[in-house]
mmCIF file of C-alpha atoms in Angstrom:
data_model
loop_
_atom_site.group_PDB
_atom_site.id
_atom_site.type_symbol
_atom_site.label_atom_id
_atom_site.label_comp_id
_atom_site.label_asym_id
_atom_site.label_seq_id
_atom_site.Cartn_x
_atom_site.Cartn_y
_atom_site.Cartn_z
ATOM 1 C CA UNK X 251 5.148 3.577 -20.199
ATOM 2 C CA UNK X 252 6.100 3.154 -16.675
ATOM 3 C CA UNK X 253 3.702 2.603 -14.117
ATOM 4 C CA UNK X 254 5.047 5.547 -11.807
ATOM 5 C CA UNK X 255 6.731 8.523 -12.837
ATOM 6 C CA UNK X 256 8.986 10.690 -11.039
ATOM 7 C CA UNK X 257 11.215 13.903 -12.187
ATOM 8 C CA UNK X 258 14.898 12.796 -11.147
ATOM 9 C CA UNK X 259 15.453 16.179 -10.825
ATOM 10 C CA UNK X 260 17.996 17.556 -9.030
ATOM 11 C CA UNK X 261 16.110 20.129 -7.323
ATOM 12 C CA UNK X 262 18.419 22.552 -5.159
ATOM 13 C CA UNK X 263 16.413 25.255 -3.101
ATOM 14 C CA UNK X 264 17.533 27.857 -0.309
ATOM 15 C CA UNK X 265 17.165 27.113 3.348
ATOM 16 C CA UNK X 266 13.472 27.819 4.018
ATOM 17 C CA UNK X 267 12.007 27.115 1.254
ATOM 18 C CA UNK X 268 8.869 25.194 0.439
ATOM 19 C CA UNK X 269 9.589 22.076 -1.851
ATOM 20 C CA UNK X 270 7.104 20.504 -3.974
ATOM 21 C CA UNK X 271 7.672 17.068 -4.671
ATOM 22 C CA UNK X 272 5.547 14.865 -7.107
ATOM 23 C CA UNK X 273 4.630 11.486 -8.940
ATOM 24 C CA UNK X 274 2.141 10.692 -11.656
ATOM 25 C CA UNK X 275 0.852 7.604 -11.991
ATOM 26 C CA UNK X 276 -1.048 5.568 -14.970
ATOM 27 C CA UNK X 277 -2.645 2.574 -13.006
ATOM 28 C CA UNK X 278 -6.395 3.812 -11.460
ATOM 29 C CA UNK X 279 -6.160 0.447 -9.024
ATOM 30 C CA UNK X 280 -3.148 2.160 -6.519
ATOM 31 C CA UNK X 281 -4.868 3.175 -3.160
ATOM 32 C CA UNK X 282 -1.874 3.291 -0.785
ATOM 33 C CA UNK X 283 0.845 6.166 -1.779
ATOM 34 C CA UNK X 284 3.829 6.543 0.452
ATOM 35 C CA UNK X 285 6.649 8.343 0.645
ATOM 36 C CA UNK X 286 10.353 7.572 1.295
ATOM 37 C CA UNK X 287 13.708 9.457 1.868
ATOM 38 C CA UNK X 288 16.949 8.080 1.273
ATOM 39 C CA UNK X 289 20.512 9.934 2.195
ATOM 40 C CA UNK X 290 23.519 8.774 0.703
ATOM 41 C CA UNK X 291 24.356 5.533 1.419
ATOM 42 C CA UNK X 292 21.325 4.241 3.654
ATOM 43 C CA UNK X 293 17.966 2.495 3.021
ATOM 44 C CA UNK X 294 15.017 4.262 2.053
ATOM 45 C CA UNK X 295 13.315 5.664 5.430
ATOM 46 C CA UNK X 296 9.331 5.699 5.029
ATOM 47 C CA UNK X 297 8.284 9.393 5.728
ATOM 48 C CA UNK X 298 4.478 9.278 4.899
ATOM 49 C CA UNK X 299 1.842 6.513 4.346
ATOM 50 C CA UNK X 300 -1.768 7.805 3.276
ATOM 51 C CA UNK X 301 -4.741 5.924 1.687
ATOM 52 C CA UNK X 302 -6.746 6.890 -1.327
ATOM 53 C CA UNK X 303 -7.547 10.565 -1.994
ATOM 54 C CA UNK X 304 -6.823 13.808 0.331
ATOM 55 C CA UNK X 305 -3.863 15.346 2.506
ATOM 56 C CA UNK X 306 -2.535 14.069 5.516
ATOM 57 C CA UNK X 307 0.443 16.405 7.649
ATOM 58 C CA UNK X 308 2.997 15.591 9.411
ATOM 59 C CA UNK X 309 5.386 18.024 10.835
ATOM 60 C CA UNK X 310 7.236 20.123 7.955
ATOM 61 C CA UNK X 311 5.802 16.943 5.722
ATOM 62 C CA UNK X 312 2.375 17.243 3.703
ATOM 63 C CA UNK X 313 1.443 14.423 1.433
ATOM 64 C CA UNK X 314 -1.527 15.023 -1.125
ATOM 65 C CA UNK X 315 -3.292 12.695 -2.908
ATOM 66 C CA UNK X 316 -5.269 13.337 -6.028
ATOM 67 C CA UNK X 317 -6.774 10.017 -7.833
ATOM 68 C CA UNK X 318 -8.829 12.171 -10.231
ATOM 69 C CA UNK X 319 -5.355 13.210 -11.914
ATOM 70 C CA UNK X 320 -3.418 10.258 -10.855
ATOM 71 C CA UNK X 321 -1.154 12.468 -9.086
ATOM 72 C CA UNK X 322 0.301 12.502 -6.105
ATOM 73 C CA UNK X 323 2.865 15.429 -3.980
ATOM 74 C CA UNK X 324 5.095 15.563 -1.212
ATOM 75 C CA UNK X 325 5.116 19.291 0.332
ATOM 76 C CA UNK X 326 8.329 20.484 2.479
ATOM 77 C CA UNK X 327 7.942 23.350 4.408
ATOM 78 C CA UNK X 328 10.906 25.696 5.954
ATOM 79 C CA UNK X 329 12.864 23.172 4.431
ATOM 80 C CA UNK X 330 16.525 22.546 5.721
ATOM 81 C CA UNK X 331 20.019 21.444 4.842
ATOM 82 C CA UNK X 332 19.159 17.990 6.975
ATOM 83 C CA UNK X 333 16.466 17.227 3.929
ATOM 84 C CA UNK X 334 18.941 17.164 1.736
ATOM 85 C CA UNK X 335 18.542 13.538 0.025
ATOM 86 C CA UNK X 336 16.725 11.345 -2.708
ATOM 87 C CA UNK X 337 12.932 11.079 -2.194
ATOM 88 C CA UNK X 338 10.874 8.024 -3.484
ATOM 89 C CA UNK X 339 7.247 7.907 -3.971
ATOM 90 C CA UNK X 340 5.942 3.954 -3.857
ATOM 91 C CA UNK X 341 2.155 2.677 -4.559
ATOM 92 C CA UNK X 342 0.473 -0.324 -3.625
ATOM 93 C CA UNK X 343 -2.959 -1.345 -5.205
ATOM 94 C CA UNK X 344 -4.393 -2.954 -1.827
ATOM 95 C CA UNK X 345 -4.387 -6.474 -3.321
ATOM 96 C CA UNK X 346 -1.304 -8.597 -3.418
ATOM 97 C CA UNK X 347 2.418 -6.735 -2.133
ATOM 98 C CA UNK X 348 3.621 -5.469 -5.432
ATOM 99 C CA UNK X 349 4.959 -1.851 -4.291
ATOM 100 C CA UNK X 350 5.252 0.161 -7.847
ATOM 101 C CA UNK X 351 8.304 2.730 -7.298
ATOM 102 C CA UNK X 352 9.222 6.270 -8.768
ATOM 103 C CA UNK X 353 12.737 6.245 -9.462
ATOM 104 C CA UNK X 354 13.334 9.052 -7.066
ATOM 105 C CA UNK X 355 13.690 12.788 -6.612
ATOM 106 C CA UNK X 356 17.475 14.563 -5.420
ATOM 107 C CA UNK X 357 16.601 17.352 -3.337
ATOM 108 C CA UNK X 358 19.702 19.585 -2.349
ATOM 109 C CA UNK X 359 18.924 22.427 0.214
ATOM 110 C CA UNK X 360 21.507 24.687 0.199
ATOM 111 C CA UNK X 361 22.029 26.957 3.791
ATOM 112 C CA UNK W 33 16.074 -0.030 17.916
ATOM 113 C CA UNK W 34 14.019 -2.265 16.189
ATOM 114 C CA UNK W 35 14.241 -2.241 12.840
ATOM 115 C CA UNK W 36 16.192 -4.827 9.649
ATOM 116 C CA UNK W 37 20.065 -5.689 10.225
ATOM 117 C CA UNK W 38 21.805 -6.110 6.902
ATOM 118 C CA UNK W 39 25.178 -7.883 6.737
ATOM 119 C CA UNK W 40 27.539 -7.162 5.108
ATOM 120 C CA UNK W 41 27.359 -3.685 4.786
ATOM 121 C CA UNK W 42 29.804 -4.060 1.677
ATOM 122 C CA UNK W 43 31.405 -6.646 -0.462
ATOM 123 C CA UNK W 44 34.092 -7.494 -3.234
ATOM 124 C CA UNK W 45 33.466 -10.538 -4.687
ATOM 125 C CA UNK W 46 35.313 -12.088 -7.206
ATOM 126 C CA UNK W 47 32.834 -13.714 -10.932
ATOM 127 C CA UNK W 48 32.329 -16.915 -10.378
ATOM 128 C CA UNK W 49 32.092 -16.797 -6.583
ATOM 129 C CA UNK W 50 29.132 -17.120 -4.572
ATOM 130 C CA UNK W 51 28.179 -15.163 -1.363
ATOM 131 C CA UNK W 52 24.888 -15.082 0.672
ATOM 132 C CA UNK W 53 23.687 -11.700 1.653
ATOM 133 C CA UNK W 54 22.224 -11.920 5.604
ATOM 134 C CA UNK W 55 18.858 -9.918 6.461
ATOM 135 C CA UNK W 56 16.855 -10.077 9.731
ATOM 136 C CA UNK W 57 14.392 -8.440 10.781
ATOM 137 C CA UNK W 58 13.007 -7.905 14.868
ATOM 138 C CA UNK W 59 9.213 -6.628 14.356
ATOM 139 C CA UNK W 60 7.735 -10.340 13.626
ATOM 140 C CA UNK W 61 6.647 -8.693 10.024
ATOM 141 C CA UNK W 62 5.269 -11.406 7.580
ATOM 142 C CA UNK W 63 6.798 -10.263 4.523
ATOM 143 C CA UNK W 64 10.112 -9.557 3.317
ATOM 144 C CA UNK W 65 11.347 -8.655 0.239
ATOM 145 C CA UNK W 66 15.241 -7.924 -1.187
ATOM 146 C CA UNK W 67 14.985 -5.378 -3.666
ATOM 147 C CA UNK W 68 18.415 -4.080 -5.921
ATOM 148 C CA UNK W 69 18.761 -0.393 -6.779
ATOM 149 C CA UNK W 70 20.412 1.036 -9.265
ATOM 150 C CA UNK W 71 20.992 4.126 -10.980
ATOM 151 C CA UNK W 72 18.536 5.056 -13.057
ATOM 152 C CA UNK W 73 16.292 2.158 -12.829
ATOM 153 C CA UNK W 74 15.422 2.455 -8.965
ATOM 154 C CA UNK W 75 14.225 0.068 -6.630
ATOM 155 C CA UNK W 76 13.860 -3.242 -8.590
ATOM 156 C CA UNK W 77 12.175 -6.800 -6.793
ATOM 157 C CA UNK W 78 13.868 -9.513 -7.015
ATOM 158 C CA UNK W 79 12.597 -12.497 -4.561
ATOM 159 C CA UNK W 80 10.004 -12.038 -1.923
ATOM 160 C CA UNK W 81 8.089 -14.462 0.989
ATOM 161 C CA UNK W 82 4.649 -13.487 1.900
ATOM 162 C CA UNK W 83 5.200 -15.533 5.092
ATOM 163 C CA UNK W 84 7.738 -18.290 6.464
ATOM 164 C CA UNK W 85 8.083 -21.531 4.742
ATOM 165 C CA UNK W 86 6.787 -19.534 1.197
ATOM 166 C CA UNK W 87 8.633 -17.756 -1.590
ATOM 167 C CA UNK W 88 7.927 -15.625 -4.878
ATOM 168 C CA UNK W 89 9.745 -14.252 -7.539
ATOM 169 C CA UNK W 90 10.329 -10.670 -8.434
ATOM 170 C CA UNK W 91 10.690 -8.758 -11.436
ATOM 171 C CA UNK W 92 14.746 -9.741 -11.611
ATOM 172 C CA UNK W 93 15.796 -13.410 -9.708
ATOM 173 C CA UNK W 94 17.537 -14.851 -12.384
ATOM 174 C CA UNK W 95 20.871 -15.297 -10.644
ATOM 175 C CA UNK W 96 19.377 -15.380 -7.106
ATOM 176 C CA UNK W 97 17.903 -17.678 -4.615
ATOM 177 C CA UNK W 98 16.475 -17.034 -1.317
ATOM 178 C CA UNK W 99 14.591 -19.394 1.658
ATOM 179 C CA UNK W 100 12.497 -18.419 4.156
ATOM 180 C CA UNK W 101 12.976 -20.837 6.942
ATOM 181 C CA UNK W 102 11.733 -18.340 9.889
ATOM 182 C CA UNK W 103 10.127 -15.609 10.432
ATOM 183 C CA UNK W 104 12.884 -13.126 10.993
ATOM 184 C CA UNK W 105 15.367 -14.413 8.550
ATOM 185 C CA UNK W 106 15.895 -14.276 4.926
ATOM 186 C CA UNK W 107 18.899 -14.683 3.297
ATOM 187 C CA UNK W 108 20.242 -13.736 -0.842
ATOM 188 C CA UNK W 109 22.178 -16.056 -2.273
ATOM 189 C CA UNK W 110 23.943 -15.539 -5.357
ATOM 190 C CA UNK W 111 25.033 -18.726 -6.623
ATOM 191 C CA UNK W 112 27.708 -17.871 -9.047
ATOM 192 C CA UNK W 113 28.336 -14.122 -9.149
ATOM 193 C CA UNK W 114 28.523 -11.694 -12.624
ATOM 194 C CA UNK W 115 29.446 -8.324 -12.589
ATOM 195 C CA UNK W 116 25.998 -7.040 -13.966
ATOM 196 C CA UNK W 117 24.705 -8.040 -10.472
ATOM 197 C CA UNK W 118 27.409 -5.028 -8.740
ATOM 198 C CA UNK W 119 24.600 -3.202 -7.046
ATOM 199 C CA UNK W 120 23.407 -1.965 -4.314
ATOM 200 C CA UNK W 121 21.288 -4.829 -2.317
ATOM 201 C CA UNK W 122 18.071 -3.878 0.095
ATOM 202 C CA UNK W 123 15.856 -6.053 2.264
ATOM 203 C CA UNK W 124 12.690 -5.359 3.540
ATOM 204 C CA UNK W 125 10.074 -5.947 5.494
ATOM 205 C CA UNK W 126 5.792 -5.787 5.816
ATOM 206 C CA UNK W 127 3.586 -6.638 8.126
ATOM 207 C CA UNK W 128 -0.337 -7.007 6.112
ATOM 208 C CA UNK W 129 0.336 -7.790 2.760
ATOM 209 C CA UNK W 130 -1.308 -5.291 0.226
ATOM 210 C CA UNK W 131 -2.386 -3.293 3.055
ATOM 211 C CA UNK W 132 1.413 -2.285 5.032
ATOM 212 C CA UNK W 133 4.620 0.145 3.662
ATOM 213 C CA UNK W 134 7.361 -1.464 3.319
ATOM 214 C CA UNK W 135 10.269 -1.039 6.132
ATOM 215 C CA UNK W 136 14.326 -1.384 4.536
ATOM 216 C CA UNK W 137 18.023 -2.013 5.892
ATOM 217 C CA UNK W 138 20.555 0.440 5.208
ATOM 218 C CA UNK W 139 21.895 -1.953 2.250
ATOM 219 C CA UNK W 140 24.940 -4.282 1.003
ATOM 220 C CA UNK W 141 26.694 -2.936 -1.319
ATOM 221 C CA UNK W 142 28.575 -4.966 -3.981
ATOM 222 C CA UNK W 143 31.136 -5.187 -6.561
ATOM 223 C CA UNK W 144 31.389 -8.309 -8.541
ATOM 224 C CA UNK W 145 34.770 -8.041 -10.530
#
């Protein structure tokens, strides 16, 4: 079983939508959850860093954190055509710099 | 715009050869890392340095060596290229370990033929 899990997807919603974006995990030790975007042929760009359990917003950009469930979401609000790319959730377990990846989300927003 | 530089941005290299992938970085971060993605199996470690003068191993270096002789700098070499490693090559950066999100380049990309 992998450590992090993330649906591949592709997702493709309207312009304006909200977008739900989301990770399980198996390992109870992860306390630092972030998020990354990556467009086509560019490095992952980190779009949301949060620690341990809760929500923290950020623009269109909500990240929640639920350690209960091992679970973790990226919400996109009025989403549009420029969020059109792969989304990564990473964890780190505070201890050591292993970063434990999801193997990424496609979103396609279509205008 | 401070950031990681990558060079270069892509590459054809022949089996057999061997080619060193650049990486610096200009926010005095501690850590790097070069990472290879590929489809399907993501992000994948391959060397990292917790600080200058130190190195680590990652969850793929066979094939790969790396030095750390400063603190912006840290180079991939691949001593004697194979087509399995055709991939896409990213390096990046920390600042706390354990405790900091990693920062990336916008990638090499390369073919081994």
């Amino acid at each position: 079983q992998k450590e992090v899990e993330q649906d591949p997807g592709p997702l493709s919603v309207p312009e304006g939508a909200i977008v739900s974006l989301n990770c399980t995990y198996s390992n109870s030790a992860f306390q630092y959850f972030m998020w990354y975007r990556q467009y086509s042929r560019k490095g992952p760009e980190l779009l949301m860093y949060t620690y341990s359990s809760g929500n923290k917003e950020d623009g269109r950009f909500t990240a929640q954190v639920d350690k209960s469930s091992k679970y973790i979401s990226l919400f996109i609000r009025d989403s549009q055509p420029s969020d059109s790319a792969t989304y990564l959730c990473a964890m780190l377990r505070g201890t050591g710099n292993q970063f434990y990846f999801g193997t990424g989300t496609s979103l396609t927003v279509i205008p | 715009t401070a950031g990681i530089t990558q060079a270069p941005t892509s590459q054809i290299l022949a089996a057999g050869r061997s080619m060193t992938l650049r990486c610096t970085q200009d926010m005095r971060h501690n850590a790097m890392y070069w990472y290879r993605q590929d489809l399907g199996l993501g992000l994948r470690l391959i060397h990292y340095s917790n600080t200058a003068g130190t190195t680590g191993k990652g969850e793929v270096p066979d094939g790969y060596s790396v030095s750390r002789a400063n603190t912006d700098d840290f180079p991939l070499t691949l001593a004697s290229a194979v087509p399995s490693q055709t991939s896409v090559y990213f390096c990046a950066s920390s600042g706390t370990v354990g405790l900091s999100p990693l920062h990336f380049g916008n990638g090499t990309r390369l073919t081994v033929t």
